[in-house]
XYZ file of C-alpha atoms in Angstrom:
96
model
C 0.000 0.000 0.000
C 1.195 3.197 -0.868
C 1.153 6.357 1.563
C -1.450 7.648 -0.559
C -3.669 4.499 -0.715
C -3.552 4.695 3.211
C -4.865 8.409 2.816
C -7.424 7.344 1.056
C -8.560 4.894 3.053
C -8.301 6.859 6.468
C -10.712 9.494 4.878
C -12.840 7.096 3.074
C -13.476 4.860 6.484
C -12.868 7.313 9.073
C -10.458 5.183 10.795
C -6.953 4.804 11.345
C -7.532 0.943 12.410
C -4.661 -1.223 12.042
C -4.990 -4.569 13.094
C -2.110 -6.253 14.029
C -2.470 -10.816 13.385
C -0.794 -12.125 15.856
C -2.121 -15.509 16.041
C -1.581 -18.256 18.499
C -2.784 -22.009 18.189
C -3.315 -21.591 22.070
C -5.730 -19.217 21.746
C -7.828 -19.948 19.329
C -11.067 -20.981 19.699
C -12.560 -24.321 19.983
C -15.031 -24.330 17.300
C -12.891 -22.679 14.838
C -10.867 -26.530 14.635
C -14.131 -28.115 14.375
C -14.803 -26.166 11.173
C -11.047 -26.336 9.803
C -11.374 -30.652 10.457
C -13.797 -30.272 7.945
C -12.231 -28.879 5.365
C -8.369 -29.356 5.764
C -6.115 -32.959 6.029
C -4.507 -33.843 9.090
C -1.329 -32.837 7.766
C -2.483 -28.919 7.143
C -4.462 -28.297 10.516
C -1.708 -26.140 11.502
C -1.738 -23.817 8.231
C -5.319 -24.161 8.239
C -5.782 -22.835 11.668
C -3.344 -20.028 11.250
C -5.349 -19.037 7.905
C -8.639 -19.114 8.339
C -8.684 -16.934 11.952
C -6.540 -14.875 10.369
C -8.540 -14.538 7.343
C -11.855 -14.431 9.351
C -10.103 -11.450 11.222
C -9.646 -9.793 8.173
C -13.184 -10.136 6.694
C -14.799 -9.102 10.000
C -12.713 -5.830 10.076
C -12.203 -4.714 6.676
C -15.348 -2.386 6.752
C -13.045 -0.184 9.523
C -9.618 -1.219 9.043
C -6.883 1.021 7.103
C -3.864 -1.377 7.284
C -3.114 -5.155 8.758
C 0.089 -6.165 9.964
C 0.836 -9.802 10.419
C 3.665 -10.380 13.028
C 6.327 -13.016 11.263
C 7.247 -14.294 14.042
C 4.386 -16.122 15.198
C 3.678 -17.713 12.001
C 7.681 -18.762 12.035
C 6.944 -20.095 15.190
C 5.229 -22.953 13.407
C 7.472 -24.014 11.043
C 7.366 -24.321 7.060
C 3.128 -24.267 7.755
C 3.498 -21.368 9.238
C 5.160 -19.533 6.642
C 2.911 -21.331 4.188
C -0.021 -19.307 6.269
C 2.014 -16.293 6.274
C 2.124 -16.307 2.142
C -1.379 -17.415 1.792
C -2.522 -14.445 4.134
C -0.295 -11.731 2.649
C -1.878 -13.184 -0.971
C -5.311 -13.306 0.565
C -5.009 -9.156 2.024
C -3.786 -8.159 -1.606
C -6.504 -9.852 -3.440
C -8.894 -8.550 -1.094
């Protein structure tokens, strides 16, 4: 994003929001690895729980937020899913 995209948004939302995604597997809650049992393999629960709170952060805040800033080192705290979680999310915030 470019200092004058951010402008832009601040005055179009009337926010300077930043959310910062800091995610932690200990946190998370319960239901949220119901749903991701559902739809990942055993082998991907860990870059499917990092995504899809992080992603479902994202949707639920986009109306006010300005900027997101995903903190490396929790997703490199997990290992090569981790920074496959990372990539998908920094994808997933420039598509939407």
């Amino acid at each position: 994003m470019t200092r004058k995209e951010l402008i832009e948004q601040i005055r179009e939302k009337q926010s300077f929001l930043c959310v910062g995604l800091d995610t932690d597997l200990d946190k998370m809650p319960k239901g949220l690895k119901e749903i991701v049992k559902k739809e990942y393999e055993e082998e991907e629960m860990t870059f499917g729980m990092l995504f899809e709170f992080s992603t479902r952060i994202i949707d639920a805040t986009a109306p006010y937020c300005v900027a997101y800033k995903p903190n490396l080192a929790f997703y490199e705290a997990y290992g090569i899913e981790g920074m496959a979680a990372f990539e998908g999310i920094i994808e997933y915030l420039q598509e939407n």
